Amino acid sequence: MEQEMNLNELQQIRRQKLQQLCETAYNPYEVLRFERTNYSTDILNNFESMEGKEVAVAGRIMSIRGHGKASFVDLKDQEGKIQVYFRINDVGEEKYAIFKLLDIGDIIGVRGEVFKTHKGEISVKAHDFVVMAKAIQILPEKWHGLKDIELRYRQRYVDLIVNDESRKNFIIRSKLISRMRHYLDARGFMEVETPILQTIPGGAAARPFITHHNALDIDMYLRIATELYLKRLIIGGFDKVYEIGKQFRNEGIDVKHNPEFTTIELYQAYTDLDGMMELTENMIKTLAKEVLGTDVLLYQGIEIDLAKPWTKMTMREAVLKYAGVDFDDIQTDEEARELAKQRGLEFDDNATKGQILNLFFEEFAEENLIQPTFITEYPIEVSPLAKKIPDKQGFTYRFELFIFKMEIANAFSELNDPFDQRERFEKQVKAREAGDEEAHRMDEDFLTAMEYGMPPTGGLGIGIDRLAMLFSNSYSIRDVILFPTMRPKDVKQTNEGRESDQSQK
């Protein structure tokens, strides 16, 4: 209570200072613009050529030192921090009196001369300044930053002000997306936009968010994937398309999952799974070099070597290696279910051998996949949009890329047989009727599109949030989403289910 009272007292003092500023006919909120000539890093990195020159810098006050007739301020802008020297003889008595009303957190613009102090610190000697915003709220203590994790996510604006590591994360994320676009554009891909509001959510096994369109008087869904619309564009004659955008899945929250997340999906006609594998590996290696300057990442204390050839193994090989079970020796669904029961795994009463294999992989293999690993040959039951492998009954041309136990990418040789696709959709419909809320829905328009003819196509989806986690060495997905989904403070907690790991492209 005492600490709260002290904070309130400090806020009241700041309000009084603001009132004093306004009474001197100096209302900071009436300032419309400030012509900045340089960022802090321009000056710090080019001192020899800028010494003695007049500059204009702007930013937020992060510290104030000194007293009497001279003071130092650390001014923080988008690029970094620079010291500013205020002296009564340089700015005048009237302006120095205004300076005395400033606090940590206030936003100012400064015009002055670049110089170096007796201690050798590159600084700006203020000749004039303007106050552009008064901070009424108190920033966290500078040496400790904003340590309350939940508060960092709820008040990202404060987190970005005081935690340089958070700022760095989002700069990395921005560069990652920018360079990803450049990589694909340079290879003939076309960026497109497809509907977020859909009448039939498809392209993934997930529960959608439901809304209602008043004018049409119909329920609509926030998309769970972009896949089916992008495939329509391949059918329409575009050979290479991609979309970067938000997906929405009405599921749980944990360090790898957020209900609103960002993916890139791309489709290329006349190629296959191997083509997608080559593109995935080359693109991620290139992005690491361009964004981070290295292809060896340090993630949670472990070196991730992107330069070495990436491991490839089938799902069956991974389960044999990490669970000690060879599913080639299992002949029936009943045998698979009995084995799962012996291992203490939970499964549906009607689970098939393919579903049990996938369950074994998730339980025993995923946690061992640290270095980049392509897992191939997924069971058809969990891959309703991928082509069958002709000589391997029950398996599909599909891979998922795992790095440090996380699924990063998902790719198919896309199913282009409309009759096979209809049959698989029908099985999904039956699964929904049996209670599987994540099963695919029947999309007649997509089936009609396929009947016009779809060329052999490779498709790839990458979770941009998770890739940003790897590139920025962030433990939680919330550390790379500017404004992650949070329960309002005044809403009581209810049980939250974990988001399904069986996220499709």
Short mmCIF file of C-alpha atoms in Angstrom, two decimals, residues 144 286 308:
data_model
loop_
_atom_site.label_atom_id
_atom_site.label_comp_id
_atom_site.label_asym_id
_atom_site.label_seq_id
_atom_site.Cartn_x
_atom_site.Cartn_y
_atom_site.Cartn_z
CA HIS A 144 15.95 -4.15 -13.67
CA THR A 286 19.61 -17.87 -46.49
CA LYS A 308 25.33 -29.08 -42.01
#
